Coordinates of C-alpha atoms in Angstrom, one line a residue:
X1 CA 19.3 111.8 -92.4
X2 CA 22.3 111.7 -90.0
X3 CA 23.1 114.7 -87.9
X4 CA 26.5 115.1 -86.4
X5 CA 26.9 114.7 -82.7
X6 CA 30.5 116.0 -82.1
X7 CA 32.3 115.4 -78.8
X8 CA 33.8 118.6 -77.3
X9 CA 37.3 117.9 -78.9
X10 CA 35.7 117.6 -82.4
X11 CA 33.7 120.8 -81.9
X12 CA 36.8 122.6 -80.8
X13 CA 38.6 121.4 -83.9
X14 CA 35.8 122.8 -86.1
X15 CA 35.9 126.1 -84.3
X16 CA 39.7 126.4 -84.8
X17 CA 39.4 125.3 -88.4
X18 CA 36.8 128.1 -89.0
X19 CA 39.0 130.7 -87.4
X20 CA 42.5 129.7 -88.6
X21 CA 41.9 127.9 -91.9
X22 CA 38.8 129.7 -93.2
X23 CA 39.6 133.1 -91.6
X24 CA 36.3 133.7 -89.7
X25 CA 37.0 136.0 -86.7
X26 CA 36.4 134.3 -83.4
X27 CA 34.6 137.4 -82.2
X28 CA 32.1 137.0 -85.0
X29 CA 31.4 133.4 -84.1
X30 CA 30.9 134.4 -80.5
X31 CA 28.6 137.2 -81.6
X32 CA 26.6 134.8 -83.8
X33 CA 26.3 132.3 -80.8
X34 CA 25.0 135.0 -78.5
X35 CA 22.5 136.3 -81.0
X36 CA 21.2 132.8 -81.8
X37 CA 20.8 132.1 -78.1
X38 CA 18.9 135.3 -77.8
X39 CA 16.5 134.2 -80.6
X40 CA 15.9 130.9 -78.8
X41 CA 15.0 132.8 -75.6
X42 CA 12.7 135.1 -77.5
X43 CA 10.9 132.2 -79.1
X44 CA 10.3 130.7 -75.7
X45 CA 9.6 133.9 -73.6
X46 CA 8.3 136.4 -76.1
X47 CA 9.2 140.1 -75.6
X48 CA 12.1 140.5 -73.2
X49 CA 11.8 144.2 -72.4
X50 CA 11.6 144.8 -68.6
X51 CA 12.2 141.1 -67.8
X52 CA 14.4 140.5 -64.8
X53 CA 17.3 138.6 -66.2
X54 CA 20.4 137.3 -64.3
X55 CA 23.3 136.4 -66.6
X56 CA 26.1 134.2 -65.2
X57 CA 29.4 134.3 -67.1
X58 CA 32.2 131.9 -66.4
X59 CA 36.0 132.3 -66.9
X60 CA 36.2 131.0 -70.5
X61 CA 34.6 131.4 -73.9
X62 CA 31.3 130.3 -72.5
X63 CA 31.4 133.5 -70.5
X64 CA 32.1 135.4 -73.7
X65 CA 28.9 134.0 -75.1
X66 CA 27.1 135.2 -72.0
X67 CA 28.6 138.7 -72.4
X68 CA 27.0 138.9 -75.9
X69 CA 23.6 137.8 -74.6
X70 CA 23.8 140.2 -71.7
X71 CA 24.6 143.1 -74.0
X72 CA 21.7 142.4 -76.3
X73 CA 19.3 141.9 -73.4
X74 CA 20.3 145.3 -72.0
X75 CA 19.9 146.9 -75.4
X76 CA 16.4 145.4 -75.6
X77 CA 15.4 147.0 -72.4
X78 CA 15.6 144.0 -70.1
X79 CA 16.4 144.5 -66.4
X80 CA 19.6 142.6 -66.7
X81 CA 22.5 141.9 -64.3
X82 CA 25.7 140.3 -65.6
X83 CA 27.8 138.5 -63.0
X84 CA 31.3 137.4 -64.1
X85 CA 33.3 134.8 -62.3
X86 CA 36.8 136.3 -62.7
X87 CA 38.4 139.7 -62.7
X88 CA 37.5 141.8 -65.7
X89 CA 41.2 142.2 -66.6
X90 CA 41.6 138.5 -66.8
X91 CA 39.2 138.2 -69.8
X92 CA 41.4 138.2 -72.9
X93 CA 40.8 137.5 -76.6
X94 CA 37.2 137.0 -77.9
X95 CA 35.6 137.0 -74.4
X96 CA 37.5 140.1 -73.4
X97 CA 36.4 141.9 -76.5
X98 CA 32.7 141.2 -75.9
X99 CA 33.0 142.1 -72.2
X100 CA 34.3 145.5 -73.3
X101 CA 31.3 145.9 -75.7
X102 CA 28.9 145.0 -72.9
X103 CA 30.4 147.6 -70.6
X104 CA 30.4 150.4 -73.3
X105 CA 26.6 150.2 -73.6
X106 CA 26.1 150.3 -69.9
X107 CA 25.3 146.7 -69.1
X108 CA 25.1 146.4 -65.3
X109 CA 28.0 144.2 -64.2
X110 CA 29.3 142.7 -60.9
X111 CA 31.9 140.2 -59.9
X112 CA 30.4 136.8 -59.1
X113 CA 31.6 135.1 -55.9
X114 CA 29.9 132.4 -53.8
X115 CA 29.4 134.8 -50.9
X116 CA 27.7 137.4 -53.2
X117 CA 25.5 134.8 -54.7
X118 CA 24.7 133.4 -51.3
X119 CA 23.6 136.8 -50.0
X120 CA 21.5 137.3 -53.1
X121 CA 19.8 134.0 -52.6
X122 CA 19.1 134.9 -48.9
X123 CA 18.1 138.6 -49.4
X124 CA 16.9 138.7 -53.0
X125 CA 19.0 141.8 -53.9
X126 CA 22.4 142.7 -55.2
X127 CA 23.7 146.3 -54.9
X128 CA 25.4 147.8 -57.9
X129 CA 28.2 150.5 -57.9
X130 CA 25.9 153.2 -59.2
X131 CA 23.7 152.9 -56.2
X132 CA 21.0 150.9 -58.0
X133 CA 20.2 147.4 -56.9
X134 CA 19.0 144.3 -58.8
X135 CA 16.1 143.1 -56.7
X136 CA 13.8 140.1 -56.8
X137 CA 14.2 136.6 -58.0
X138 CA 15.2 136.4 -61.7
X139 CA 12.5 135.7 -64.2
X140 CA 15.2 134.4 -66.6
X141 CA 18.6 133.0 -65.8
X142 CA 21.3 132.7 -68.5
X143 CA 23.9 130.0 -67.7
X144 CA 27.2 130.8 -69.3
X145 CA 29.4 129.5 -66.5
X146 CA 31.1 126.5 -68.1
X147 CA 31.1 125.3 -71.7
X148 CA 31.7 122.0 -73.4
X149 CA 35.4 122.1 -72.6
X150 CA 34.6 121.4 -68.9
X151 CA 36.1 118.2 -67.6
X152 CA 36.5 116.6 -64.2
X153 CA 34.4 117.7 -61.3
X154 CA 33.1 121.1 -60.3
X155 CA 35.4 123.1 -58.0
X156 CA 33.9 123.9 -54.6
X157 CA 33.1 127.5 -55.5
X158 CA 31.4 126.6 -58.8
X159 CA 29.6 123.8 -57.1
X160 CA 28.0 126.2 -54.6
X161 CA 27.1 128.6 -57.4
X162 CA 25.4 125.9 -59.4
X163 CA 23.5 124.6 -56.3
X164 CA 22.3 128.1 -55.5
X165 CA 21.3 128.8 -59.1
X166 CA 19.2 125.7 -59.2
X167 CA 17.5 126.6 -55.9
X168 CA 16.6 130.2 -56.9
X169 CA 15.3 129.4 -60.4
X170 CA 12.4 127.0 -59.6
X171 CA 10.0 129.6 -61.1
X172 CA 12.4 131.1 -63.7
X173 CA 13.2 130.2 -67.3
X174 CA 16.8 128.9 -67.4
X175 CA 18.7 129.1 -70.7
X176 CA 22.0 127.2 -70.9
X177 CA 24.6 128.5 -73.4
X178 CA 26.0 125.5 -75.4
X179 CA 25.6 123.1 -72.5
X180 CA 24.3 123.2 -68.9
X181 CA 27.2 124.0 -66.6
X182 CA 28.5 121.0 -64.8
X183 CA 27.5 118.5 -67.5
X184 CA 30.1 116.5 -69.4
X185 CA 29.8 117.2 -73.1
X186 CA 30.9 113.7 -74.1
X187 CA 29.0 111.5 -71.6
X188 CA 26.0 113.7 -70.6
X189 CA 26.8 113.0 -67.0
X190 CA 26.7 115.7 -64.2
X191 CA 30.0 116.3 -62.5
X192 CA 28.5 115.8 -59.8
X193 CA 25.6 118.2 -60.4
X194 CA 24.7 120.6 -63.2
X195 CA 22.5 123.5 -64.0
X196 CA 18.9 122.4 -64.6
X197 CA 17.9 124.2 -67.8
X198 CA 14.6 124.6 -69.5
X199 CA 16.4 125.5 -72.8
X200 CA 19.8 124.7 -74.1
X201 CA 21.0 126.8 -77.1
X202 CA 23.9 124.6 -78.4
X203 CA 26.3 126.1 -80.9
X204 CA 27.5 124.6 -84.2
X205 CA 25.9 121.2 -83.6
X206 CA 24.3 119.2 -80.8
X207 CA 27.1 117.8 -78.7
X208 CA 27.1 114.0 -78.1
X209 CA 26.5 114.4 -74.3
X210 CA 23.4 116.5 -74.9
X211 CA 21.8 113.7 -77.0
X212 CA 22.3 111.0 -74.4
X213 CA 19.6 110.0 -72.0
X214 CA 21.6 110.9 -68.9
X215 CA 21.5 114.6 -69.9
X216 CA 17.8 114.8 -70.5
X217 CA 16.8 116.1 -67.1
X218 CA 19.3 118.9 -67.3
X219 CA 19.1 120.2 -70.8
X220 CA 15.4 120.9 -71.3
X221 CA 14.7 121.6 -75.0
X222 CA 17.9 121.4 -77.0
X223 CA 18.0 124.0 -79.7
X224 CA 20.9 123.7 -82.2
X225 CA 22.2 127.1 -83.4
X226 CA 24.0 127.8 -86.6
X227 CA 26.8 130.2 -85.8
X228 CA 28.5 130.2 -89.2
X229 CA 31.0 127.3 -89.1
X230 CA 31.3 126.2 -92.8
X231 CA 30.5 122.6 -93.7
X232 CA 34.0 122.3 -95.0
X233 CA 35.3 122.3 -91.4
X234 CA 33.0 119.4 -90.5
X235 CA 33.9 117.4 -93.6
X236 CA 37.6 117.8 -93.0
X237 CA 37.3 116.3 -89.5
X238 CA 34.2 114.0 -89.6
X239 CA 32.7 113.1 -86.2
X240 CA 32.3 109.6 -85.0
X241 CA 28.8 110.0 -83.6
X242 CA 25.5 110.8 -85.3
X243 CA 21.8 111.3 -84.5
X244 CA 19.4 109.4 -86.8
X245 CA 17.1 112.1 -88.0
X246 CA 13.4 111.8 -89.1
X247 CA 14.5 112.4 -92.7
X248 CA 15.8 108.8 -92.7
X249 CA 12.2 107.9 -93.7
X250 CA 13.0 109.5 -97.1
X251 CA 15.1 106.5 -98.1
X252 CA 12.4 104.0 -97.1
X253 CA 11.1 101.8 -99.9
X254 CA 8.4 103.6 -101.9
X255 CA 5.4 101.9 -103.5
X256 CA 5.9 101.2 -107.1
X257 CA 2.6 100.8 -109.0
X258 CA 4.2 98.5 -111.5
X259 CA 6.0 96.2 -109.1
X260 CA 5.0 92.6 -108.3
X261 CA 5.5 90.9 -105.0
X262 CA 8.8 89.5 -105.9
X263 CA 10.2 93.0 -106.3
X264 CA 9.1 94.1 -102.8
X265 CA 11.6 91.8 -101.1
X266 CA 11.5 88.1 -100.2
X267 CA 12.6 87.3 -96.6
X268 CA 13.3 84.0 -95.0
X269 CA 12.9 83.9 -91.2
X270 CA 14.6 81.0 -89.5
X271 CA 13.4 80.3 -86.0
X272 CA 10.8 78.8 -83.7
X273 CA 10.8 76.1 -81.1
X274 CA 8.4 74.5 -78.6
X275 CA 6.8 77.3 -76.7
X276 CA 8.4 80.0 -78.8
X277 CA 6.5 79.9 -82.1
X278 CA 5.3 83.5 -81.5
X279 CA 8.7 85.0 -82.1
X280 CA 9.2 84.0 -85.8
X281 CA 5.5 84.9 -86.4
X282 CA 6.1 88.4 -85.1
X283 CA 9.3 88.8 -87.1
X284 CA 7.3 87.8 -90.2
X285 CA 4.5 90.1 -89.3
X286 CA 7.0 93.0 -88.9
X287 CA 8.4 92.4 -92.3
X288 CA 4.9 92.1 -93.9
X289 CA 3.5 95.2 -92.3
X290 CA 6.5 97.2 -93.4
X291 CA 5.8 96.2 -97.0
X292 CA 7.7 93.0 -97.7
X293 CA 6.3 91.2 -100.7
X294 CA 7.0 87.6 -99.6
X295 CA 7.9 86.2 -96.1
X296 CA 8.6 82.6 -95.4
X297 CA 9.4 81.0 -92.0
X298 CA 11.7 78.0 -92.0
X299 CA 11.1 75.9 -88.9
X300 CA 10.8 72.3 -87.7
X301 CA 7.7 70.8 -89.5
X302 CA 5.7 70.2 -86.4
X303 CA 5.7 73.9 -85.5
X304 CA 4.7 75.5 -88.8
X305 CA 0.9 75.5 -88.2
X306 CA 1.4 77.4 -84.9
X307 CA 3.8 79.8 -86.5
X308 CA 1.2 80.8 -89.2
X309 CA -1.3 81.6 -86.4
X310 CA -4.2 82.8 -88.5
X311 CA -2.0 84.8 -90.9
X312 CA -2.2 82.9 -94.2
X313 CA 0.1 85.6 -95.6
X314 CA 3.0 84.0 -93.7
X315 CA 4.4 81.1 -95.7
X316 CA 6.3 78.3 -94.1
X317 CA 9.2 76.0 -95.0
X318 CA 8.8 72.8 -92.9
X319 CA 12.1 71.2 -92.0
X320 CA 12.3 67.5 -90.9
X321 CA 9.4 65.7 -89.2
X322 CA 9.2 66.9 -85.6
X323 CA 9.7 70.0 -83.5
X324 CA 13.5 69.8 -82.9
X325 CA 16.4 71.6 -84.5
X326 CA 19.4 69.5 -85.6
X327 CA 22.4 69.6 -88.0
X328 CA 20.3 67.5 -90.4
X329 CA 17.7 70.3 -90.6
X330 CA 20.6 72.7 -91.4
X331 CA 21.8 70.5 -94.3
X332 CA 18.2 70.3 -95.5
X333 CA 17.9 74.1 -95.4
X334 CA 21.3 74.6 -97.1
X335 CA 20.2 72.3 -99.9
X336 CA 17.0 74.2 -100.3
X337 CA 18.8 77.5 -100.5
X338 CA 21.3 76.1 -103.0
X339 CA 18.5 74.8 -105.2
X340 CA 16.6 78.0 -105.1
X341 CA 19.3 80.7 -105.2
X342 CA 17.0 83.5 -106.3
X343 CA 14.0 82.8 -104.1
X344 CA 15.1 84.8 -101.0
X345 CA 16.8 88.1 -100.8
X346 CA 17.7 88.1 -97.1
X347 CA 17.5 86.0 -93.9
X348 CA 16.4 86.8 -90.3
X349 CA 17.9 84.1 -88.1
X350 CA 17.2 83.5 -84.4
X351 CA 13.6 84.5 -83.3
X352 CA 12.4 81.7 -81.0
X353 CA 15.2 79.4 -82.2
X354 CA 15.7 78.1 -78.7
X355 CA 18.9 77.3 -76.8
X356 CA 19.0 73.5 -77.2
X357 CA 22.1 71.6 -78.4
X358 CA 20.2 70.8 -81.6
X359 CA 19.7 74.6 -82.3
X360 CA 23.4 75.1 -81.7
X361 CA 24.4 72.3 -84.1
X362 CA 21.9 73.7 -86.6
X363 CA 23.4 77.2 -86.4
X364 CA 26.9 75.8 -86.6
X365 CA 26.2 74.1 -89.9
X366 CA 24.1 76.8 -91.5
X367 CA 26.4 79.6 -90.4
X368 CA 29.2 78.3 -92.6
X369 CA 27.0 78.4 -95.7
X370 CA 25.1 81.7 -95.5
X371 CA 26.0 84.3 -98.0
X372 CA 22.7 86.3 -98.2
X373 CA 22.3 89.5 -96.1
X374 CA 21.3 88.3 -92.7
X375 CA 20.1 89.8 -89.4
X376 CA 20.9 87.8 -86.3
X377 CA 18.8 88.2 -83.2
X378 CA 17.7 86.5 -80.0
X379 CA 18.8 82.8 -79.6
X380 CA 21.1 83.0 -82.6
X381 CA 23.1 85.5 -80.6
X382 CA 23.1 83.2 -77.6
X383 CA 24.8 80.5 -79.8
X384 CA 27.1 82.9 -81.6
X385 CA 28.8 83.7 -78.3
X386 CA 30.0 80.1 -78.3
X387 CA 30.4 79.3 -82.0
X388 CA 32.8 82.2 -82.9
X389 CA 31.7 82.1 -86.5
X390 CA 32.5 84.6 -89.2
X391 CA 29.2 86.3 -90.2
X392 CA 28.2 87.1 -93.8
X393 CA 29.6 90.3 -95.2
X394 CA 26.1 91.8 -95.3
X395 CA 25.0 91.1 -91.7
X396 CA 23.4 92.9 -88.8
X397 CA 23.3 91.7 -85.2
X398 CA 20.6 93.1 -82.8
X399 CA 21.3 92.3 -79.2
X400 CA 19.6 93.7 -76.2
X401 CA 21.9 94.5 -73.2
X402 CA 21.8 91.0 -71.7
X403 CA 22.7 89.4 -75.1
X404 CA 25.4 92.0 -75.6
X405 CA 26.9 91.1 -72.2
X406 CA 27.1 87.5 -73.2
X407 CA 28.7 88.2 -76.5
X408 CA 31.3 90.5 -74.9
X409 CA 31.9 88.4 -71.8
X410 CA 30.9 91.0 -69.2
X411 CA 27.9 92.0 -67.1
X412 CA 24.7 93.7 -68.2
X413 CA 25.5 96.5 -65.7
X414 CA 28.8 97.1 -67.5
X415 CA 27.0 97.3 -70.9
X416 CA 24.6 99.8 -69.6
X417 CA 27.3 101.8 -67.9
X418 CA 28.9 102.6 -71.3
X419 CA 26.6 101.6 -74.1
X420 CA 28.5 103.5 -76.7
X421 CA 31.7 101.6 -76.0
X422 CA 29.8 98.3 -75.9
X423 CA 28.1 98.9 -79.3
X424 CA 31.5 99.8 -80.8
X425 CA 33.1 96.6 -79.4
X426 CA 30.3 94.5 -80.8
X427 CA 30.7 95.9 -84.3
X428 CA 34.5 95.4 -84.1
X429 CA 34.3 91.9 -82.7
X430 CA 31.9 90.6 -85.3
X431 CA 33.1 92.9 -88.2
X432 CA 29.5 93.8 -88.8
X433 CA 26.8 96.4 -88.0
X434 CA 25.6 96.0 -84.4
X435 CA 22.3 97.4 -83.0
X436 CA 22.4 97.7 -79.2
X437 CA 18.8 97.8 -78.3
X438 CA 17.2 99.8 -75.5
X439 CA 16.1 103.3 -74.7
X440 CA 18.2 105.4 -77.1
X441 CA 19.2 102.4 -79.3
X442 CA 22.6 102.6 -80.8
X443 CA 23.8 101.4 -84.2
X444 CA 27.6 100.8 -84.6
X445 CA 29.5 100.0 -87.8
X446 CA 32.9 98.3 -88.0
X447 CA 34.8 101.6 -88.5
X448 CA 33.5 102.6 -85.0
X449 CA 30.9 105.2 -86.0
X450 CA 27.9 105.4 -83.7
X451 CA 24.3 106.3 -84.9
X452 CA 21.9 107.2 -82.1
X453 CA 18.1 106.9 -82.2
X454 CA 17.2 109.4 -79.5
X455 CA 13.8 108.0 -78.7
X456 CA 12.9 106.3 -75.4
X457 CA 9.5 104.6 -76.1
X458 CA 7.8 102.7 -73.3
X459 CA 5.5 100.8 -75.6
X460 CA 8.5 99.0 -77.1
X461 CA 9.4 97.4 -73.8
X462 CA 7.2 94.3 -74.3
X463 CA 7.9 90.7 -75.3
X464 CA 8.2 90.2 -79.0
X465 CA 9.1 93.8 -79.8
X466 CA 12.6 92.8 -80.8
X467 CA 11.3 90.2 -83.1
X468 CA 9.3 92.8 -84.9
X469 CA 12.5 94.8 -85.3
X470 CA 14.3 91.7 -86.6
X471 CA 11.7 91.2 -89.3
X472 CA 11.6 94.9 -90.3
X473 CA 15.4 95.0 -90.6
X474 CA 15.4 91.7 -92.6
X475 CA 12.9 93.3 -95.0
X476 CA 15.1 96.3 -95.5
X477 CA 18.1 94.0 -96.2
X478 CA 15.9 92.1 -98.7
X479 CA 15.2 95.4 -100.4
X480 CA 18.9 95.9 -101.0
X481 CA 19.7 98.4 -98.2
X482 CA 23.3 98.3 -96.8
X483 CA 23.5 96.8 -93.3
X484 CA 24.1 100.3 -91.8
X485 CA 21.1 101.9 -93.6
X486 CA 18.9 98.9 -92.9
X487 CA 19.8 99.0 -89.2
X488 CA 19.4 102.7 -88.8
X489 CA 16.1 102.9 -90.7
X490 CA 14.8 99.8 -89.0
X491 CA 15.6 101.2 -85.5
X492 CA 14.0 104.6 -86.2
X493 CA 11.0 103.2 -87.9
X494 CA 10.4 100.7 -85.1
X495 CA 10.7 103.4 -82.5
X496 CA 8.4 105.7 -84.5
X497 CA 5.7 102.9 -84.5
X498 CA 6.0 102.6 -80.7
X499 CA 5.7 106.4 -80.4
X500 CA 2.6 106.3 -82.6
X501 CA 1.1 103.8 -80.2
X502 CA 2.0 105.8 -77.2
X503 CA -0.1 108.7 -78.6
X504 CA -3.1 106.3 -78.5
X505 CA -2.6 104.9 -75.0
X506 CA 0.3 104.8 -72.6
X507 CA 0.3 101.1 -71.5
X508 CA -0.8 97.7 -72.6
X509 CA 0.5 97.5 -76.1
X510 CA 1.3 94.1 -77.7
X511 CA 4.2 93.4 -80.0
X512 CA 1.8 92.6 -82.9
X513 CA 0.4 96.1 -82.5
X514 CA 3.9 97.6 -83.0
X515 CA 4.1 95.7 -86.3
X516 CA 0.6 96.9 -87.2
X517 CA 1.7 100.5 -86.5
X518 CA 4.6 100.5 -88.8
X519 CA 2.6 101.7 -91.8
X520 CA 0.9 104.4 -89.7
X521 CA 4.2 105.7 -88.4
X522 CA 5.6 106.1 -91.9
X523 CA 2.3 107.7 -93.1
X524 CA 2.5 110.2 -90.2
X525 CA 6.0 111.2 -91.2
X526 CA 5.0 111.7 -94.8
X527 CA 2.1 113.8 -93.8
X528 CA 4.2 116.0 -91.5
X529 CA 7.0 116.3 -94.1
X530 CA 4.6 117.5 -96.8
X531 CA 3.2 120.4 -94.6

């Protein structure tokens, strides 16, 4: 349910472990990479015989992967030209070995220089030593210029080659080997430009940079390729970043025909204030639609009728006599929890709580007494930035970028500029699991591991969407999930519900509809998984 997203240094460590500790020859790993990339190309383009294919090979092992692909393309009868960026004698080791193989079977080869590439772009032809020419724009371009080890900015010569390649391939299929050249394998950012690929055959595992939103316009379809690195290598050097895979639905609570409502989780939502009664209502609805057996909203007494809002399934716990929060209401709630220790299995604190002094005093008192698994969201996070409280051991915080900025004492722009670092800092600061919401939501745990939900869902960008996620996450905590699993499953389930709505219509969704779509999203996964 979690797929590794190594950064380039981690991937290099796995490569070296496979070669030096396991004893797999580097030439074999390179051969496997090239053949797997060729399979990706075949699946996309069909038969490759007579296709006009331009293969660009850079100076390192990424160029070696390109040599393998070029050799197989030539063997299949493609009209292929291999352009290498350094002198043939400079290729050593695994790359040199595969260059020699490509030459032995007669693969057409020429040295790649900016001037040669410029002339080809202008005239549409490259002359070969045997008197034959490679003429016409490529139907397929293979990018093997720079791999995941690339750092810094493109040199002037490589920058020009990348620019020309992008200009001449508007009507071609572009396959990047491991990563589009010019893209940073850790951040997904172009340096300053990158090859715009239609397909990226990435070797061993999807690199972190390829999974980030910044890379999407360059990678095209990302196809992970198994090149034979044993799992032992991954386990001996675990990565710090993971993708939340659809299989996380496999751990979702399953219907038990013999269960009663108390066994399906009991969640207490704490929130609501004048003008914000919809937030705890939506949190409760999110929990109920996911399958929670019992949901109660604790709120100032005068607000409880509005919070139920035509949903008799939502129970309320009226506190005090009016619509204001206070430390007295906190003491009343603590007494209720102490007198009923088994009634609730988890709490969701914050939806619509408000930012009044009374709400701050309420949270200050109750925060010292909470021991149940708790998800903190919305206005609870606003007050946490000032209270500096220790959270329960089984807690999850779910800030959006603005709330995260307040918690970390920086700007929203700084949060968005490096979301991974921000999520990690939140988890470290509060010693708990942190969900940094947004397109490609992130889940960080205290040891610093990052779990990425690689879905950007427009329908989730509506008021109340986060409240639904709060209720959903609270339900999963109530069902006994660890904070990490509750957060990861909650984020993925929530995004899947939004994606399900997007398939029905692109705009105009309401947060309540996201809650209503939770069951449909799970059913859709179960249906696809059973096929």
